[in-house]
XYZ file of C-alpha atoms in Angstrom:
701
model
C -25.098 -25.232 14.904
C -25.685 -21.214 14.935
C -25.953 -20.131 11.396
C -23.549 -17.081 11.076
C -25.366 -13.970 9.442
C -22.678 -12.955 7.410
C -20.240 -14.440 5.589
C -16.938 -15.496 7.400
C -14.008 -17.661 7.570
C -11.995 -19.634 10.096
C -8.051 -19.422 9.977
C -7.028 -22.535 12.224
C -3.667 -24.391 12.120
C -2.376 -27.736 14.097
C 0.640 -25.883 15.431
C 2.479 -22.971 16.251
C 4.959 -20.683 13.971
C 2.820 -21.500 10.532
C 2.891 -17.986 9.818
C -0.619 -17.640 9.954
C -0.635 -14.002 10.367
C 0.380 -13.657 6.568
C -2.512 -15.954 5.416
C -4.786 -13.514 7.618
C -3.620 -10.119 5.828
C -3.898 -11.946 2.502
C -7.708 -13.203 3.068
C -8.417 -10.260 4.738
C -7.620 -8.024 2.102
C -9.061 -10.158 -0.389
C -12.508 -9.519 1.554
C -12.010 -5.900 1.924
C -11.489 -5.629 -1.875
C -14.686 -7.423 -2.410
C -16.806 -7.013 0.819
C -18.096 -3.645 2.353
C -17.462 -4.337 6.025
C -15.075 -6.423 7.278
C -14.844 -7.377 10.677
C -11.929 -9.242 12.373
C -12.538 -11.495 15.524
C -9.714 -13.428 17.847
C -12.199 -16.502 19.765
C -9.161 -17.049 22.246
C -6.615 -14.572 23.095
C -3.297 -14.711 25.412
C -4.308 -12.035 28.245
C -6.912 -9.865 28.820
C -4.710 -7.166 29.992
C -1.741 -7.505 26.881
C -2.612 -6.644 23.639
C -2.538 -8.738 21.200
C -0.107 -7.270 18.066
C -1.754 -9.542 15.305
C -5.185 -8.600 16.475
C -3.977 -5.086 16.270
C -2.711 -5.552 13.046
C -5.548 -6.758 11.394
C -8.025 -4.648 13.208
C -5.654 -1.814 11.265
C -6.790 -3.566 7.949
C -10.236 -4.192 8.615
C -13.404 -1.990 7.101
C -15.980 -2.345 9.958
C -16.441 -0.664 13.151
C -15.665 -3.299 15.206
C -12.938 -2.228 17.888
C -10.041 -4.028 19.943
C -12.383 -4.757 22.867
C -15.089 -6.224 20.656
C -13.068 -8.512 18.647
C -11.383 -10.310 21.478
C -13.217 -13.652 22.917
C -11.686 -14.951 25.978
C -8.459 -15.706 27.211
C -6.526 -19.047 27.613
C -7.103 -19.031 31.391
C -11.459 -19.112 30.642
C -10.875 -22.226 28.486
C -8.978 -24.129 30.865
C -11.395 -23.000 33.866
C -14.355 -23.980 31.700
C -14.300 -25.091 27.896
C -17.474 -25.259 27.259
C -18.245 -22.022 28.885
C -15.679 -20.402 27.025
C -17.638 -21.602 23.578
C -20.748 -20.057 24.916
C -18.922 -16.493 25.636
C -17.283 -16.614 22.418
C -20.331 -17.560 20.280
C -22.263 -14.295 21.985
C -19.440 -11.993 21.565
C -18.935 -13.260 17.812
C -22.737 -12.371 17.182
C -22.280 -8.865 18.654
C -19.224 -8.153 15.854
C -21.288 -9.984 13.055
C -24.099 -7.047 13.455
C -21.525 -4.920 12.459
C -20.163 -6.486 9.332
C -20.725 -8.296 6.171
C -17.820 -10.573 6.874
C -15.785 -11.642 9.472
C -12.283 -13.127 9.435
C -11.964 -15.249 12.364
C -8.514 -15.755 13.398
C -7.764 -19.145 15.724
C -5.365 -19.633 18.448
C -1.720 -19.381 18.326
C -0.463 -22.480 20.480
C 1.328 -20.726 22.810
C -0.530 -22.717 25.717
C -2.012 -25.683 24.152
C -5.368 -27.075 25.346
C -5.864 -30.738 25.823
C -6.564 -33.047 24.042
C -6.365 -31.106 20.644
C -6.263 -27.415 20.068
C -7.224 -27.905 16.458
C -10.155 -29.581 17.740
C -11.238 -26.823 20.198
C -10.435 -24.362 17.360
C -13.202 -26.482 15.255
C -15.667 -26.889 17.958
C -15.581 -22.982 17.808
C -15.655 -22.547 14.114
C -18.792 -24.986 14.160
C -20.524 -22.810 16.318
C -19.957 -19.865 14.739
C -21.108 -21.528 11.509
C -17.493 -20.618 9.836
C -15.927 -22.509 7.309
C -12.085 -23.616 8.257
C -9.251 -22.198 6.172
C -6.376 -24.867 7.201
C -2.914 -23.423 7.389
C -0.024 -25.799 7.984
C 4.109 -25.091 8.308
C 5.740 -26.686 5.521
C 9.311 -25.813 6.376
C 11.454 -29.205 7.962
C 8.640 -31.166 5.946
C 8.756 -33.259 2.696
C 5.755 -33.093 0.352
C 4.204 -36.085 1.793
C 4.773 -35.266 5.102
C 2.709 -32.166 4.741
C -0.014 -34.392 2.914
C -0.179 -36.230 5.883
C -0.238 -33.697 8.356
C -2.917 -32.148 6.374
C -5.063 -35.249 6.314
C -4.638 -35.677 10.134
C -6.156 -31.840 10.549
C -8.933 -33.121 8.225
C -10.010 -35.978 10.748
C -9.469 -33.602 13.415
C -11.704 -31.288 11.689
C -14.114 -33.887 10.634
C -14.674 -35.115 14.061
C -16.029 -31.929 15.343
C -17.990 -31.447 12.037
C -16.371 -28.580 10.574
C -16.173 -27.653 7.047
C -12.961 -27.681 5.615
C -12.760 -24.893 2.518
C -9.019 -24.744 1.915
C -5.799 -25.293 2.682
C -2.321 -23.233 2.467
C 0.898 -24.679 3.443
C 3.113 -21.632 4.275
C 6.775 -21.472 5.035
C 7.823 -24.319 2.596
C 11.402 -24.391 1.661
C 11.613 -22.499 -1.640
C 13.582 -25.585 -3.306
C 10.452 -27.784 -2.684
C 7.647 -25.020 -2.963
C 6.067 -26.619 -6.251
C 6.629 -29.954 -5.326
C 4.812 -29.066 -2.106
C 2.069 -27.661 -4.108
C 1.398 -30.039 -6.925
C 1.238 -33.179 -3.365
C -1.505 -31.065 -1.949
C -3.123 -30.650 -5.151
C -3.353 -34.481 -5.786
C -4.122 -35.312 -2.667
C -6.609 -32.727 -0.896
C -10.329 -32.666 -1.719
C -10.523 -28.727 -1.698
C -8.448 -25.558 -2.953
C -4.495 -25.768 -1.762
C -1.456 -23.440 -2.186
C 1.829 -23.487 -0.918
C 3.736 -20.236 0.052
C 7.303 -20.241 0.517
C 9.376 -19.544 3.351
C 10.291 -15.742 3.291
C 13.315 -14.712 5.944
C 12.311 -11.093 6.309
C 8.942 -12.039 7.380
C 10.469 -13.582 10.643
C 13.791 -11.388 11.024
C 13.677 -8.763 13.989
C 14.327 -5.201 13.427
C 16.867 -3.592 15.243
C 14.763 -2.245 17.096
C 13.325 -5.219 18.222
C 17.057 -6.773 18.661
C 17.691 -3.772 20.886
C 14.721 -4.850 22.882
C 16.240 -8.421 22.990
C 19.441 -7.546 24.266
C 18.347 -4.692 27.001
C 20.543 -2.629 25.150
C 19.972 1.242 24.260
C 20.549 3.346 20.944
C 24.294 4.649 20.934
C 24.009 6.404 17.477
C 22.233 6.395 13.875
C 18.994 7.381 12.238
C 16.484 6.552 14.283
C 14.644 5.727 11.138
C 16.538 2.960 10.507
C 15.681 1.142 13.376
C 12.615 -0.261 11.690
C 14.899 -1.836 9.137
C 15.104 -5.753 9.615
C 18.238 -7.925 10.743
C 18.006 -10.781 8.150
C 21.226 -12.395 9.638
C 23.377 -11.508 13.105
C 27.527 -12.356 13.297
C 29.845 -12.361 15.560
C 32.494 -9.806 14.258
C 35.137 -11.637 16.820
C 37.476 -11.890 13.723
C 40.091 -10.292 11.790
C 38.545 -7.210 9.427
C 39.137 -8.903 6.359
C 37.118 -11.945 7.098
C 34.158 -10.152 8.753
C 34.343 -7.928 5.210
C 34.232 -11.066 3.273
C 31.016 -12.541 5.409
C 28.848 -9.102 5.364
C 25.352 -9.611 3.689
C 22.479 -7.040 2.658
C 20.854 -6.790 6.349
C 23.377 -8.512 8.632
C 23.732 -7.057 11.926
C 27.277 -7.275 13.545
C 27.761 -8.019 17.102
C 31.409 -6.557 18.401
C 32.777 -5.376 21.873
C 32.815 -1.522 22.246
C 36.523 -1.541 22.305
C 36.987 -3.189 19.037
C 37.415 0.413 17.316
C 38.972 -1.313 14.124
C 35.819 -3.059 13.835
C 33.342 -0.487 14.633
C 35.182 1.824 12.410
C 35.268 -0.806 9.214
C 31.628 -1.499 9.431
C 30.673 1.974 9.783
C 32.447 2.875 6.514
C 31.788 -0.627 4.470
C 28.132 0.378 5.125
C 28.756 3.706 3.008
C 30.934 2.235 0.659
C 30.100 1.492 -3.059
C 30.534 -2.003 -3.688
C 29.706 -3.281 -0.241
C 26.317 -4.766 1.152
C 24.503 -2.594 3.257
C 24.206 -3.326 6.833
C 21.349 -3.166 9.329
C 23.309 -2.281 12.318
C 26.114 -2.734 14.764
C 25.789 -4.356 18.341
C 28.683 -3.325 20.851
C 28.215 -5.722 23.645
C 30.397 -6.019 27.106
C 29.299 -2.978 28.600
C 32.350 -1.072 26.458
C 31.851 2.118 24.926
C 34.525 3.627 22.197
C 37.010 5.550 23.176
C 36.661 9.066 23.329
C 39.380 9.762 20.204
C 37.295 7.039 18.658
C 33.900 8.323 19.629
C 34.860 11.523 18.209
C 35.928 10.230 14.764
C 32.599 7.899 14.493
C 30.593 11.139 15.711
C 32.696 13.468 12.238
C 31.773 10.799 10.593
C 27.862 11.063 11.141
C 26.881 7.427 10.424
C 23.284 6.822 9.830
C 23.999 3.575 10.726
C 22.396 2.171 13.979
C 24.604 1.263 16.542
C 23.225 -0.318 19.636
C 24.953 -0.676 22.777
C 24.487 -3.684 25.692
C 25.862 -4.826 28.869
C 25.541 -8.544 27.717
C 28.521 -10.356 26.505
C 29.183 -11.758 23.497
C 27.711 -15.122 24.048
C 24.736 -13.798 25.924
C 24.477 -11.360 23.653
C 24.284 -13.484 20.356
C 21.843 -15.991 22.231
C 19.481 -12.883 22.756
C 19.527 -12.005 18.931
C 19.146 -15.440 17.967
C 16.363 -15.755 20.044
C 14.642 -12.926 18.818
C 11.852 -13.211 16.332
C 9.949 -10.386 14.241
C 6.592 -9.933 14.041
C 4.110 -8.521 11.182
C 3.257 -5.693 13.242
C 1.565 -2.189 12.825
C 5.165 -0.506 12.240
C 6.052 -3.251 10.036
C 5.038 -1.799 6.730
C 7.762 -3.765 4.622
C 6.468 -6.911 6.260
C 2.971 -6.286 5.484
C 3.540 -5.324 1.773
C 5.690 -8.580 1.441
C 2.857 -10.387 3.000
C 0.391 -8.981 1.031
C 2.857 -9.606 -2.166
C 2.949 -13.391 -1.436
C -0.846 -13.984 -1.129
C -1.667 -12.138 -4.171
C 1.162 -14.188 -5.989
C 0.596 -17.372 -4.773
C -2.847 -17.710 -3.926
C -6.467 -17.354 -5.865
C -8.064 -15.124 -4.212
C -11.452 -15.536 -6.596
C -11.375 -19.041 -6.037
C -10.756 -18.749 -2.466
C -13.759 -16.261 -1.986
C -15.998 -18.821 -3.824
C -15.223 -21.295 -1.193
C -16.253 -19.224 1.509
C -19.166 -17.787 -0.302
C -19.183 -14.070 -0.481
C -22.293 -12.508 -1.642
C -21.591 -10.263 -4.547
C -21.953 -6.100 -3.209
C -23.656 -3.371 -4.325
C -21.499 -0.805 -3.085
C -17.991 0.468 -3.275
C -16.005 1.405 -0.276
C -12.595 3.389 -0.575
C -10.377 -0.233 0.262
C -12.267 -1.998 -2.383
C -11.904 1.062 -4.875
C -7.977 1.366 -4.197
C -7.902 -2.889 -4.480
C -9.402 -1.872 -7.906
C -6.873 0.592 -8.797
C -4.169 -1.708 -8.052
C -5.917 -4.571 -9.778
C -6.189 -2.726 -13.222
C -2.602 -1.218 -12.772
C -1.502 -4.522 -12.517
C -3.127 -6.152 -15.671
C -1.529 -3.833 -18.133
C 1.696 -2.321 -16.495
C 2.880 0.530 -17.630
C 6.052 2.668 -16.743
C 5.872 5.711 -13.999
C 8.797 8.079 -13.868
C 9.286 9.342 -10.506
C 11.532 12.239 -10.350
C 11.817 13.023 -6.705
C 14.579 9.977 -5.875
C 15.992 11.609 -2.942
C 12.377 11.529 -1.131
C 12.235 8.637 1.387
C 8.367 8.370 1.094
C 9.048 8.074 -2.831
C 11.816 4.976 -2.177
C 9.301 3.625 0.188
C 6.157 3.774 -2.547
C 8.657 2.718 -5.279
C 9.457 -0.051 -2.844
C 5.772 -1.025 -2.688
C 4.771 -0.479 -6.225
C 7.601 -2.778 -7.447
C 7.125 -5.347 -4.745
C 3.096 -5.630 -5.833
C 3.832 -5.484 -9.427
C 1.503 -2.550 -10.161
C 3.799 -0.714 -12.248
C 7.373 -0.561 -14.095
C 9.501 2.304 -12.385
C 11.923 4.593 -13.502
C 13.437 7.206 -10.427
C 15.583 9.786 -10.970
C 18.348 10.716 -9.265
C 22.162 9.903 -8.539
C 22.196 6.176 -8.911
C 24.615 5.166 -6.225
C 22.829 7.576 -3.837
C 19.109 6.443 -4.786
C 20.050 2.671 -4.462
C 22.625 3.236 -1.267
C 19.282 4.950 0.314
C 17.238 2.151 -0.554
C 19.154 -0.681 0.588
C 19.582 1.269 3.946
C 15.715 1.626 4.724
C 15.310 -2.026 4.003
C 14.042 -1.321 0.427
C 14.018 -3.853 -2.903
C 14.372 -1.426 -5.544
C 16.540 -3.423 -7.794
C 13.944 -3.544 -10.798
C 13.718 0.090 -10.938
C 15.872 1.985 -13.610
C 17.452 4.665 -12.006
C 18.609 7.651 -14.456
C 20.806 11.009 -13.558
C 19.561 13.905 -15.749
C 22.969 15.223 -15.311
C 24.610 12.325 -17.098
C 22.287 10.675 -19.000
C 22.542 10.399 -22.461
C 18.797 11.166 -23.053
C 19.656 14.706 -21.926
C 20.962 15.839 -25.172
C 18.140 13.862 -27.274
C 16.037 15.768 -24.954
C 17.415 19.036 -25.219
C 16.875 18.996 -28.896
C 13.441 17.734 -28.718
C 12.733 20.558 -26.028
C 14.169 23.583 -28.206
C 12.552 22.808 -30.879
C 9.142 22.817 -29.299
C 9.906 26.105 -27.538
C 12.014 27.397 -30.926
C 9.277 30.406 -30.854
C 10.057 31.130 -27.919
C 13.439 31.758 -28.672
C 14.844 28.572 -27.131
C 18.289 27.133 -28.073
C 19.641 23.934 -27.539
C 22.247 25.140 -24.918
C 19.732 26.649 -22.910
C 17.380 23.572 -23.397
C 20.302 21.239 -21.963
C 20.083 23.459 -18.633
C 16.366 22.472 -18.388
C 16.882 19.069 -18.851
C 19.270 19.327 -15.941
C 15.538 19.577 -13.914
C 13.899 16.338 -12.599
C 10.845 17.686 -14.049
C 11.551 18.560 -17.309
C 13.814 15.663 -17.653
C 11.025 13.326 -15.762
C 7.887 15.199 -18.529
C 10.279 14.865 -21.429
C 10.720 10.938 -21.021
C 7.050 11.162 -21.153
C 6.782 13.123 -24.141
C 9.158 10.893 -25.969
C 7.413 7.800 -24.883
C 10.575 6.229 -22.519
C 7.861 6.517 -19.580
C 4.105 6.359 -19.729
C 3.058 8.650 -16.717
C 4.973 10.704 -14.158
C 3.955 11.523 -10.765
C 5.960 14.204 -8.507
C 5.411 16.781 -6.391
C 5.872 15.470 -3.157
C 8.999 17.526 -1.999
C 8.096 20.314 -5.135
C 5.225 22.815 -5.887
C 2.174 21.978 -8.186
C 3.691 24.847 -10.689
C 7.271 23.006 -10.450
C 5.351 19.435 -11.489
C 2.771 20.922 -13.932
C 4.352 23.745 -15.825
C 6.773 21.414 -17.903
C 3.312 19.498 -19.207
C 1.986 22.661 -20.556
C 5.030 23.343 -22.390
C 5.825 20.194 -23.740
C 3.009 17.640 -23.791
C -0.043 19.812 -24.041
C -3.636 19.520 -24.059
C -6.176 16.642 -25.439
C -7.541 18.015 -28.671
C -10.888 20.196 -27.790
C -9.519 20.725 -24.500
C -7.939 24.145 -23.649
C -7.812 23.905 -19.752
C -5.634 21.669 -18.032
C -7.482 20.970 -14.595
C -7.843 18.369 -11.781
C -10.180 16.118 -9.856
C -10.295 14.205 -6.614
C -11.869 11.093 -6.398
C -13.842 10.625 -3.200
C -13.906 7.635 -1.767
C -17.273 7.649 0.742
C -18.081 4.674 2.910
C -20.354 2.862 0.121
C -19.532 5.179 -3.281
C -16.730 6.987 -5.095
C -17.609 10.699 -6.514
C -15.325 12.514 -8.838
C -14.629 16.350 -7.621
C -13.342 18.918 -9.948
C -11.403 21.399 -9.948
C -9.770 21.610 -6.216
C -6.048 22.168 -7.229
C -5.117 23.843 -10.602
C -7.309 26.728 -12.388
C -8.159 29.444 -9.289
C -11.288 30.928 -10.961
C -12.517 29.490 -14.326
C -14.440 31.378 -16.900
C -17.583 29.978 -18.571
C -15.593 27.984 -21.252
C -12.746 26.449 -18.721
C -15.790 25.498 -16.743
C -16.838 23.279 -19.773
C -13.323 22.137 -20.186
C -13.417 21.130 -16.744
C -16.727 18.948 -16.559
C -15.945 17.513 -19.914
C -12.413 16.590 -18.787
C -13.703 15.385 -15.479
C -16.381 13.132 -16.991
C -13.759 11.226 -18.921
C -11.658 10.943 -15.779
C -14.580 9.319 -14.547
C -15.356 6.558 -17.584
C -11.810 5.839 -16.866
C -12.298 4.530 -13.150
C -15.432 2.962 -13.621
C -17.466 6.021 -12.603
C -21.023 6.281 -14.820
C -20.731 10.208 -15.133
C -23.665 12.275 -13.997
C -22.358 15.957 -13.884
C -23.409 18.235 -11.584
C -22.234 21.851 -12.389
C -22.672 23.580 -9.110
C -23.830 26.974 -8.116
C -25.433 28.384 -4.652
C -28.988 28.202 -6.820
C -30.878 25.881 -8.802
C -32.436 25.662 -11.850
C -33.473 29.003 -12.895
C -34.547 30.547 -9.669
C -31.222 32.487 -9.092
C -29.427 35.478 -10.714
C -25.970 37.371 -10.665
C -22.700 36.773 -12.542
C -21.698 33.902 -10.345
C -24.732 32.006 -11.444
C -24.950 33.396 -14.841
C -21.543 31.760 -15.248
C -22.384 28.358 -14.092
C -25.511 28.667 -16.471
C -23.288 29.653 -19.375
C -20.526 26.655 -18.537
C -24.030 24.311 -18.500
C -24.984 25.468 -21.895
C -21.256 24.826 -23.364
C -21.023 21.392 -21.881
C -24.512 20.408 -23.460
C -23.227 22.024 -26.795
C -19.726 20.319 -26.976
C -20.579 17.061 -25.538
C -24.459 16.542 -25.762
C -24.408 12.526 -24.755
C -23.300 13.797 -20.928
C -26.000 13.824 -18.396
C -25.043 17.381 -16.964
C -27.399 19.783 -14.867
C -26.623 23.120 -14.032
C -26.430 25.332 -11.762
C -27.564 23.341 -9.335
C -26.825 23.148 -5.718
C -24.734 20.452 -3.780
C -27.703 18.941 -1.607
C -29.818 18.941 -4.756
C -27.396 17.117 -6.288
C -26.417 14.096 -4.327
C -29.603 13.911 -2.024
C -32.701 12.410 -4.056
C -35.456 13.735 -1.829
C -34.131 17.339 -2.021
C -33.810 16.588 -5.568
C -37.468 15.797 -6.087
C -38.415 18.806 -4.532
C -36.083 21.251 -6.609
C -35.591 19.344 -9.788
C -38.486 16.738 -9.951
C -37.728 15.707 -13.462
C -33.650 15.839 -13.671
C -31.720 12.452 -14.767
C -28.816 14.350 -12.966
C -30.213 15.718 -9.769
C -30.193 13.327 -6.429
C -27.898 10.807 -8.105
C -24.626 12.912 -9.267
C -21.348 11.242 -9.428
C -19.351 14.423 -10.744
C -19.411 17.672 -8.821
C -17.747 20.516 -10.884
C -17.293 23.497 -8.110
C -17.597 27.039 -9.887
C -14.339 28.075 -8.674
C -10.915 26.567 -6.363
C -11.312 28.378 -3.350
C -15.184 26.259 -3.351
C -13.444 22.957 -4.380
C -10.519 22.759 -2.435
C -12.595 23.793 0.664
C -15.318 21.140 0.139
C -12.821 18.325 -0.615
C -10.932 18.702 2.341
C -14.375 19.276 4.529
C -15.930 15.911 3.063
C -12.606 14.315 4.030
C -12.501 15.448 7.452
C -16.133 15.452 8.376
C -17.150 12.424 6.468
C -13.971 10.598 6.692
C -13.750 10.243 2.947
C -10.743 8.841 0.928
C -9.401 11.525 -1.203
C -7.415 10.226 -3.740
C -5.631 13.315 -6.050
C -5.171 15.589 -7.669
C -5.475 13.510 -10.732
C -4.507 16.019 -13.555
C -6.915 15.620 -16.864
C -7.087 17.339 -20.418
C -3.145 16.326 -20.719
C -2.199 14.117 -23.983
C -0.331 12.097 -21.488
C -0.613 11.529 -17.555
C 1.527 13.545 -15.509
C -0.061 14.034 -11.579
C 0.990 15.872 -8.678
C 1.262 15.033 -5.396
C 0.412 16.952 -2.152
C 3.792 17.720 -0.385
C 2.395 15.856 2.850
C 1.622 13.136 0.690
C 1.980 9.566 2.567
C 3.596 6.770 1.510
C -0.194 5.223 0.059
C -1.199 8.441 -1.261
C 1.900 8.219 -3.517
C 0.965 4.208 -4.463
C -2.731 5.150 -5.499
C -1.092 7.896 -7.618
C 1.254 5.765 -9.189
C -2.116 3.219 -10.081
C -4.126 5.806 -11.275
C -1.109 7.736 -13.473
C -0.934 3.830 -14.736
C -4.994 3.661 -15.450
C -4.775 6.908 -17.600
C -1.384 5.462 -19.449
C -3.108 2.314 -20.442
C -6.341 4.483 -21.982
C -3.809 6.699 -23.661
C -2.986 5.928 -27.713
C 0.420 6.085 -27.251
C 1.162 8.776 -30.137
C 3.721 11.233 -29.296
C 2.441 14.888 -29.214
C 3.557 16.928 -32.342
C 3.846 20.639 -33.010
C 5.470 23.291 -31.409
C 4.316 24.825 -27.734
C 2.382 28.331 -28.228
């Protein structure tokens, strides 16, 4: 048996429709959270010309430089032609992949074309030749606990016959009512760690776009964004309106002929009406379109609900829809989140990794850092307020945060509108609190407090009530009063709009007069702290010292040992001029205010980060060549440098993270992606974990 040069795991199953991609995503995330370079390998794929959508999905979540062509072994056709030669080719191609990885997830075949005598046994042969232990995945649906155990024992026999090493078992797609019984039966019978996952209809549900392809249809009207929503059920609307309405459920798609105008109008209005389920879409069949007057009426209503049109008859449309199965693909963000949350909740990742024997790394990759952020936030959930409830990115991020239990959330906005739009997008935000600043009873209480804080500025309670109608002021007051632990805003508003209320209400921590920011720069092997890149345009020496001290505290909050470099165009005593003198003075102030800090300045960037340069320029420094916190002399330098490193070095820039405030408020870029918002919520929750929780006192100056 060839010894694998890296840690690896082979995910195999004895049948199709096991939901193996769900398991693979969860295992891949666990590997990427603990191992720097994680690759993916697919020993057998369906076709040399047709792209394997599961492989594409996994490669998107991997962390190595392995591309699609490298990650493919052989096709079914090659296996049928010469099984032994196919294994030789697989072994060679696998080792080419392994050269670029610290760990490899190997995904077995899909049973689209079963090889004789046993596809599982052939997968076992591959696993043995790759030196990879096997994680067995079986389907639990339609089976009793005893039948699942019998299937696992049969598979074990197949694996043993080929000398494959079984390290864990996952029974997926189990009947939710039998889930615990299935899990208990596996634990009693299996000689290896085992877990059971429930059937989740969403993971098999087709999107409206997939349904459109299945019926050979076209889009008649509606919001294209909603074509990504899954249809959890498809019904034929052939009965009277009242009976159709009684059968509507969240996520249902309704089939109706294009000339059934009363059905079309009823469905469009039911989707928008409060108290009715949110539909996934309407499928007009029969090749008919609404009459011109009805078409004008529908157009006038401007429905966001997707309406598809097909030439198929009712029976053919229903049959095609029933055959359509959803895929977890690159565009299936909600399914990916659901799969990851399912694996996180039901499978002990640490125990699984122990079985695979993953070594402990000595580096931190962006994926590892992001995973650590989420784990820390989840360990002590805090309530974060998201003021921009009308932004789809905020709603999508909220759905992910809630699903993965990263934080508790309060979303600001009209509750009917916020929850209605989330439902349209197929998002579950039921666990979120939704408050409307215009009608919330807290508005009067907040106005009283804001008037007290700003009394010296002539603030009255009546004027304060007007301020509390603003989402940023209302959200900031929630944090100040302890109703929320932190706030994340700025996706649709300026930085000033987000942080001005914090200056007035929350104010700075004792000993620090400057509110500033840092970016957490996740490089390929470590995480650095850059400050300030977003708030203070041209800091004085005193402000630079504040920024350095705040940045070192932020670094500690996120597990980064602070070694502070006060950056300038000159290193040590060699340079002169107002700019370098400012940095020199700031360094002196840091030494005075925080003598325990390791700080060096003025110092050039290359001397701060590169040991060989440091040895030449500052050979006796405890910071030079190993700095972790970089303080830039002004906003122009800081902002441009973080963007240059982000784009040129492929770093993941997380932030800006505001610092110096008594309670956490964080600003988003207006171009923030959903993942950026999720990370910022996690960061804000971690900051809140560090806070004492005391409500600021005193008046704003």
